[in-house]
C-alpha atoms as a printed R data frame, in Angstrom:
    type eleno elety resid chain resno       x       y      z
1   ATOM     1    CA   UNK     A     1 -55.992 -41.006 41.192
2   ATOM     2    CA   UNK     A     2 -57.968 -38.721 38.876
3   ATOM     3    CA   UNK     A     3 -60.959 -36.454 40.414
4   ATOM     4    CA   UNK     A     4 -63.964 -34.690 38.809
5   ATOM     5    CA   UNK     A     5 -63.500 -31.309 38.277
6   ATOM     6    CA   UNK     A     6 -63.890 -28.820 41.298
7   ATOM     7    CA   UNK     A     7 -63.573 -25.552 42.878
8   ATOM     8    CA   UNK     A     8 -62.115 -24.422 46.144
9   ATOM     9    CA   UNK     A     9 -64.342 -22.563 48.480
10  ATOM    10    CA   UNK     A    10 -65.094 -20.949 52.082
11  ATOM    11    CA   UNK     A    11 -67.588 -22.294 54.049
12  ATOM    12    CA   UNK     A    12 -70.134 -19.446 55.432
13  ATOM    13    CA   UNK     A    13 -72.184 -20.898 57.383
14  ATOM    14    CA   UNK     A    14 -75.489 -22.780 57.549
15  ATOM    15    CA   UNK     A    15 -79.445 -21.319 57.025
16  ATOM    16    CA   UNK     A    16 -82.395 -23.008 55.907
17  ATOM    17    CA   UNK     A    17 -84.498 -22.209 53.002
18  ATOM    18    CA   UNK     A    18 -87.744 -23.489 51.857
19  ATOM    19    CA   UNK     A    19 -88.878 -25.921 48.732
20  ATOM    20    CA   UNK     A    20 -91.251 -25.756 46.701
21  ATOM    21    CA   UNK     A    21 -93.803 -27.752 48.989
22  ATOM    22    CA   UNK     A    22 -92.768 -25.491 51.340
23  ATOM    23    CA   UNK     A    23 -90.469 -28.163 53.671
24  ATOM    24    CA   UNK     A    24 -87.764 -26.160 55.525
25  ATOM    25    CA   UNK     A    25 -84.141 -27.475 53.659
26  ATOM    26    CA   UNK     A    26 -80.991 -27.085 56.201
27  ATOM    27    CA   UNK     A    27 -78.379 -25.844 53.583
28  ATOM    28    CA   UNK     A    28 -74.736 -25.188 53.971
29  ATOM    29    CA   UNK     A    29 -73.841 -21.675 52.397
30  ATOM    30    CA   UNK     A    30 -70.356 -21.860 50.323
31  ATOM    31    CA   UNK     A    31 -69.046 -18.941 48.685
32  ATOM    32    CA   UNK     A    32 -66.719 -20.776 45.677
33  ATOM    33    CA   UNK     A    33 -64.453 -19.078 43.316
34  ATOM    34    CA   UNK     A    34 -63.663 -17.713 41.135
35  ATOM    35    CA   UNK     A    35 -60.562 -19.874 41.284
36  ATOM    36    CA   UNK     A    36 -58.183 -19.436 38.001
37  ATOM    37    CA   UNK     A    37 -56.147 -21.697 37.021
38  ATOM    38    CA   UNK     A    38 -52.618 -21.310 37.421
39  ATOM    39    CA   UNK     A    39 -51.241 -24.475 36.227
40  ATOM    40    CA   UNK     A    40 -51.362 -27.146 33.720
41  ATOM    41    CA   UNK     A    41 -49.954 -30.991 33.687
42  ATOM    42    CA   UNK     A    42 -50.030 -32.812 30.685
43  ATOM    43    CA   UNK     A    43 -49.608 -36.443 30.849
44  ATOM    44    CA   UNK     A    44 -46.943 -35.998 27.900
45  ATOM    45    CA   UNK     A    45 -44.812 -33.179 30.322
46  ATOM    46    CA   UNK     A    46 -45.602 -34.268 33.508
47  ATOM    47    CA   UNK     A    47 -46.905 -37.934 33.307
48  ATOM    48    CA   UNK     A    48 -50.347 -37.554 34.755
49  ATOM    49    CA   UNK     A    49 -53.310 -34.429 33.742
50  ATOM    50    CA   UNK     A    50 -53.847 -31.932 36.054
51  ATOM    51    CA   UNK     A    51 -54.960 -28.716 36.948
52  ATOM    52    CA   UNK     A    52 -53.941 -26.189 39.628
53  ATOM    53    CA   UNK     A    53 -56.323 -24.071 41.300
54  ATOM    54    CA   UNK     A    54 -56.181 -20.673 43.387
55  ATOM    55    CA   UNK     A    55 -58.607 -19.225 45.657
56  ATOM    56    CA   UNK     A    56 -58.470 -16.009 47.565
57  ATOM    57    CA   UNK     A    57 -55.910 -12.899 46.284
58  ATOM    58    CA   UNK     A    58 -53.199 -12.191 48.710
59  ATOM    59    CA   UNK     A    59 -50.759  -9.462 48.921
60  ATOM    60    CA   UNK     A    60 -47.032  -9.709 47.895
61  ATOM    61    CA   UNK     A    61 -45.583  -9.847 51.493
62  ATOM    62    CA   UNK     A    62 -47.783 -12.789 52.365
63  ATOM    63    CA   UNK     A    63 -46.655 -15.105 49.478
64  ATOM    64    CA   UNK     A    64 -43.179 -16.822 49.764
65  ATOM    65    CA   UNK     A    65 -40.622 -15.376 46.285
66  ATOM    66    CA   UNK     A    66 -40.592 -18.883 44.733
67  ATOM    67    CA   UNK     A    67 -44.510 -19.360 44.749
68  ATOM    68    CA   UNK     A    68 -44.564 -15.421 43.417
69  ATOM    69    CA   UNK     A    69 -42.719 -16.311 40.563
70  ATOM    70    CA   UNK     A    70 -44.998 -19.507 39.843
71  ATOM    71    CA   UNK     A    71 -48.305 -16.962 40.013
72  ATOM    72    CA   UNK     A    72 -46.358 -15.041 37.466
73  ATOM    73    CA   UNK     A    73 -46.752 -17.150 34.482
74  ATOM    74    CA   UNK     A    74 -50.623 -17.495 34.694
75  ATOM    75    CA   UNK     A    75 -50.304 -13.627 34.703
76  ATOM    76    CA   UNK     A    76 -53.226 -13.454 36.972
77  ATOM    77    CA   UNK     A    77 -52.009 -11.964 40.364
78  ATOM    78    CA   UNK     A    78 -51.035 -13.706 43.583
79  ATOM    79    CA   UNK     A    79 -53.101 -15.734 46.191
80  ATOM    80    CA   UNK     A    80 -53.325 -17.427 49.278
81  ATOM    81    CA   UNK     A    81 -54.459 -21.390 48.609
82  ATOM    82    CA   UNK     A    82 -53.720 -23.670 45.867
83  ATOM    83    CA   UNK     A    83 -54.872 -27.109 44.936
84  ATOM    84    CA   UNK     A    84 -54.095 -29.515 42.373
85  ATOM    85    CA   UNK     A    85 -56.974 -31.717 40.619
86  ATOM    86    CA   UNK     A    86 -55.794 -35.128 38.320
87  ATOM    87    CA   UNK     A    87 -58.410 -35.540 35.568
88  ATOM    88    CA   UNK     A    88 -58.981 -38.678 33.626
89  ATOM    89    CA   UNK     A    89 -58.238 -37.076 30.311
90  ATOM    90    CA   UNK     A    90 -56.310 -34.291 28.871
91  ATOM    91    CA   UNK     A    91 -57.008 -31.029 30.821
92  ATOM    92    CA   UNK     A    92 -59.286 -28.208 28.610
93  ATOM    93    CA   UNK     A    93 -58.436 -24.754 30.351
94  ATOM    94    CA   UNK     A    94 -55.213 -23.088 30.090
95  ATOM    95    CA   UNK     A    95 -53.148 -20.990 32.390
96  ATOM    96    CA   UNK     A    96 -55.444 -17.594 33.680
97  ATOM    97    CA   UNK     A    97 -58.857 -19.377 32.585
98  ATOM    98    CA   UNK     A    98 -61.282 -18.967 35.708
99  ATOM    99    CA   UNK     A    99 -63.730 -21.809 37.428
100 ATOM   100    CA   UNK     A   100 -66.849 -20.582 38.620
101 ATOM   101    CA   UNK     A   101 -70.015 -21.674 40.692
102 ATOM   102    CA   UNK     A   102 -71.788 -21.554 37.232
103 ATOM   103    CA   UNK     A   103 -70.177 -25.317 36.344
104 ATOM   104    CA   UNK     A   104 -72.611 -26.500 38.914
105 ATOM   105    CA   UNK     A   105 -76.744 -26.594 38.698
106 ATOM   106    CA   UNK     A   106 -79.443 -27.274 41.058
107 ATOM   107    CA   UNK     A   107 -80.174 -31.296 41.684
108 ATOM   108    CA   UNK     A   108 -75.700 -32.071 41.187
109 ATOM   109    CA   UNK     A   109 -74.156 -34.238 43.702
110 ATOM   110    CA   UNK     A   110 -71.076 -33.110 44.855
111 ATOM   111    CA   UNK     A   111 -68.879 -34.366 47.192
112 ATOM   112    CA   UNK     A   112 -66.907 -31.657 49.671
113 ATOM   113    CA   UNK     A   113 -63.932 -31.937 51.019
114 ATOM   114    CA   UNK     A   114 -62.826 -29.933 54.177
115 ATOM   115    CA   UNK     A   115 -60.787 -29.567 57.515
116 ATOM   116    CA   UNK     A   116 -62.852 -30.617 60.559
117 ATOM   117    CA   UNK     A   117 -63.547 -29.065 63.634
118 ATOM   118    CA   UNK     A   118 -59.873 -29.801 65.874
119 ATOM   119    CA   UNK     A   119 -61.094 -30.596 69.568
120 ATOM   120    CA   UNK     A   120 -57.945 -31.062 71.151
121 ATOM   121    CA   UNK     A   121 -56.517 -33.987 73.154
122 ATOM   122    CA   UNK     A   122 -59.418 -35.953 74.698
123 ATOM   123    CA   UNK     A   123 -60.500 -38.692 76.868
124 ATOM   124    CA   UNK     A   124 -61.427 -42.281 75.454
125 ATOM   125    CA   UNK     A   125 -65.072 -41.551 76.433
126 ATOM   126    CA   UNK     A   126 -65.417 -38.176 74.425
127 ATOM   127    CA   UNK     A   127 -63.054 -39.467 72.259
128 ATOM   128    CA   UNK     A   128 -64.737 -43.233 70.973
129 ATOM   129    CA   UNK     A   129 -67.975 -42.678 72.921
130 ATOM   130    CA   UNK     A   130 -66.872 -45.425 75.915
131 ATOM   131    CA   UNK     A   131 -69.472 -45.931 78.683
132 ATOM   132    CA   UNK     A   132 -67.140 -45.954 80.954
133 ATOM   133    CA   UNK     A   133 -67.123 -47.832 84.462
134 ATOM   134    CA   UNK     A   134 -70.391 -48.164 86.760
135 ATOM   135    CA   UNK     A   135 -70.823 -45.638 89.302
136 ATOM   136    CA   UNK     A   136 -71.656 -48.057 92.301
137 ATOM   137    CA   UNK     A   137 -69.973 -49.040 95.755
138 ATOM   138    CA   UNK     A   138 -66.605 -51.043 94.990
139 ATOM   139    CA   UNK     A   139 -65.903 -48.735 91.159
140 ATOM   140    CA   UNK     A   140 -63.572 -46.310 93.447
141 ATOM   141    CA   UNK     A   141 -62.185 -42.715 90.372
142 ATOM   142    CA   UNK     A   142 -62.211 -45.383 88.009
143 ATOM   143    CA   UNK     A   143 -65.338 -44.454 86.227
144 ATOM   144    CA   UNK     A   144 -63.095 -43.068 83.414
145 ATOM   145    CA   UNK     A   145 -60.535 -44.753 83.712
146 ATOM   146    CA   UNK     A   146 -58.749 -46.405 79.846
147 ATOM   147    CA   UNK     A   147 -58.686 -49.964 81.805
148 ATOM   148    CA   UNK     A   148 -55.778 -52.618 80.901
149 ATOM   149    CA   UNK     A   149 -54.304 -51.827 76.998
150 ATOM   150    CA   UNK     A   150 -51.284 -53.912 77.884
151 ATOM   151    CA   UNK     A   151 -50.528 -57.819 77.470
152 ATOM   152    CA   UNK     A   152 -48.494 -60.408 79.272
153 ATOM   153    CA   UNK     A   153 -44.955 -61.343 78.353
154 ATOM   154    CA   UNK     A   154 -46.300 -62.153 74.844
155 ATOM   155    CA   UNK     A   155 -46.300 -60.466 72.698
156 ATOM   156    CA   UNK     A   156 -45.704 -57.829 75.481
157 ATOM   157    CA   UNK     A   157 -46.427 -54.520 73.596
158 ATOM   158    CA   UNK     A   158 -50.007 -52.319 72.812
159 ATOM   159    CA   UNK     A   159 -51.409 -53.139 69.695
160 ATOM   160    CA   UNK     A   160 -51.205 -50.525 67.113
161 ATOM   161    CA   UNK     A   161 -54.623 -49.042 66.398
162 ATOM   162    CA   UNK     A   162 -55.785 -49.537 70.029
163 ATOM   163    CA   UNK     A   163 -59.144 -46.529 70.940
164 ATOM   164    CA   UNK     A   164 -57.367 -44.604 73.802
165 ATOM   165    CA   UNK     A   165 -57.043 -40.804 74.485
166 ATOM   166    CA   UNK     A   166 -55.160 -38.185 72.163
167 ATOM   167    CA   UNK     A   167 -55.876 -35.934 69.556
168 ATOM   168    CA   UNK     A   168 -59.721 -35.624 67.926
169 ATOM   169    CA   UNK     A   169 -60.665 -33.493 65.183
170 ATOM   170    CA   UNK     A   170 -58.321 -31.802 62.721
171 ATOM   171    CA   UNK     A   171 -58.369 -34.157 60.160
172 ATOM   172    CA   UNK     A   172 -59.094 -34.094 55.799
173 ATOM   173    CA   UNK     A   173 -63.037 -35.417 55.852
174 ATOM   174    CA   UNK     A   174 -64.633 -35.742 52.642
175 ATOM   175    CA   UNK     A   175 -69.026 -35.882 52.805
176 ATOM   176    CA   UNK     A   176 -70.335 -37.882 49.917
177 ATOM   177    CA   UNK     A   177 -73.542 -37.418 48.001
178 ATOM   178    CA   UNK     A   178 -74.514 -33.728 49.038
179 ATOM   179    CA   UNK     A   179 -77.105 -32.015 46.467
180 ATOM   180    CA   UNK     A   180 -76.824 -29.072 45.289
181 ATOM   181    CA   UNK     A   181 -80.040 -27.068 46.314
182 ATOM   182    CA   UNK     A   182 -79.013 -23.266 44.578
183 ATOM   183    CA   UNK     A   183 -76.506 -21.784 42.945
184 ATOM   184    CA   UNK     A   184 -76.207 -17.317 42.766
185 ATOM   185    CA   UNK     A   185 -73.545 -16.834 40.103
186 ATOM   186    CA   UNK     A   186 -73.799 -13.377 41.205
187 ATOM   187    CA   UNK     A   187 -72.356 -13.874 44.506
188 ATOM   188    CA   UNK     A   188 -70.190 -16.817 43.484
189 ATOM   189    CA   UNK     A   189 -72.573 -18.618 46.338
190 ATOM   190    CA   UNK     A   190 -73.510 -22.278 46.238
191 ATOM   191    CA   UNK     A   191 -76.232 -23.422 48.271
192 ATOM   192    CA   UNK     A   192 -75.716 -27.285 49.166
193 ATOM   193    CA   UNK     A   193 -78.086 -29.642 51.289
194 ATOM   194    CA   UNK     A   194 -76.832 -30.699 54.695
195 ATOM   195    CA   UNK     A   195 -73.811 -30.177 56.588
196 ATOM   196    CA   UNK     A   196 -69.887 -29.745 55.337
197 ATOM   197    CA   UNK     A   197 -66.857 -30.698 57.242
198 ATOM   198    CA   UNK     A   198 -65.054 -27.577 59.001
199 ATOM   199    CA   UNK     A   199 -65.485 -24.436 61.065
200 ATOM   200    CA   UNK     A   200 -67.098 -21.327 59.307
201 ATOM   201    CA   UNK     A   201 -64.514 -19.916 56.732
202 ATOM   202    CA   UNK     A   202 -62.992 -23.017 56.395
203 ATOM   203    CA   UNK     A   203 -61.152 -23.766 52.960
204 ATOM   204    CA   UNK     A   204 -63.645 -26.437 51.265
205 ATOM   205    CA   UNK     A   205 -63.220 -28.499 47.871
206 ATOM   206    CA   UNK     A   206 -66.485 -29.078 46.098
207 ATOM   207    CA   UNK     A   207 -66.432 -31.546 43.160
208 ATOM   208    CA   UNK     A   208 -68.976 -33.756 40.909
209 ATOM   209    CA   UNK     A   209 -69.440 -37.016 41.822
């Protein structure tokens, strides 16, 4: 499926600035690139455009031989994440060419792509917001209870898909429509209106919508 071009990030953290009319803005601060690019698919080699991205320079003994060798050919040193990005048409960077916050401008809509916040194995009512059983004479430590999931004989199994406990959080979360409020090419710093998924210093995507 092709994208819009992005650019991997970190996500640093949120502060508020102030407009023009002087309304307080929540913004989420993302420090972005530069990410070169280390790869290029051509629909004619590979079958489909891309481009792979890097983010964040790593040292020798933290990057596996085979991946070493692939850094080698964009000649550009070694680092930590990578990401691949289909495009629509036929890609226009080459190997060692470097994204910056600079392709993006106040009053863009991006949408950001992140990790979010892993909570651990919870109950249904944390979990899917239940209400749970009353807490009157009669409703004896089964306030919390999951209730009945199964079924009679037939068809005799829980249905796939059924709310219950288990594991919240940790999962790829993608916020659509977020402006872009202010961009500091100087500190490869985006500034973007609202709220991103992930914990500080989480790896983020940022890409036109």
């Amino acid at each position: 499926m092709a994208e819009k071009l992005g650019i991997l990030g970190r996500k640093l953290g949120m502060t508020r600035i102030f407009g023009g009319d002087g309304a307080a803005v929540a913004v989420t601060v993302i420090e972005a690139g530069p990410c070169p690019v280390t790869q290029v698919k051509s629909e004619a080699k590979d079958g489909y455009n891309a481009l792979q991205i890097a983010f964040v320079k790593a040292k020798a003994k933290h990057v596996t031989k085979a991946m070493q060798g692939h850094f080698a050919k964009a000649d550009d040193g070694l680092y930590r994440h990578t990401r691949e990005i289909r495009l629509a048409g036929a890609p226009e960077h080459k190997p060692g060419d470097a994204l910056t916050v600079e392709m993006f401008a106040p009053g863009d809509v991006v949408k950001v792509t992140g990790t979010s916040v892993g909570k651990g194995y919870q109950g249904r009512m944390r979990r899917w917001n239940f209400a749970g059983s009353k807490d009157s004479h009669g409703c004896e430590k089964v306030h919390r209870n999951n209730g009945s999931v199964g079924n009679n004989t037939f068809p005799g199994h829980v249905f796939k898909g059924r709310k219950m406990a288990g594991h919240w959080g940790n999962e790829t979360v993608t916020e659509m429509g977020l402006l872009i409020v202010g961009v500091r090419p100087q500190d490869n710093v985006i500034l973007v209106r609202g709220s991103v998924p992930g914990p500080k210093n989480g790896l983020v995507l940022v890409r036109k919508q």
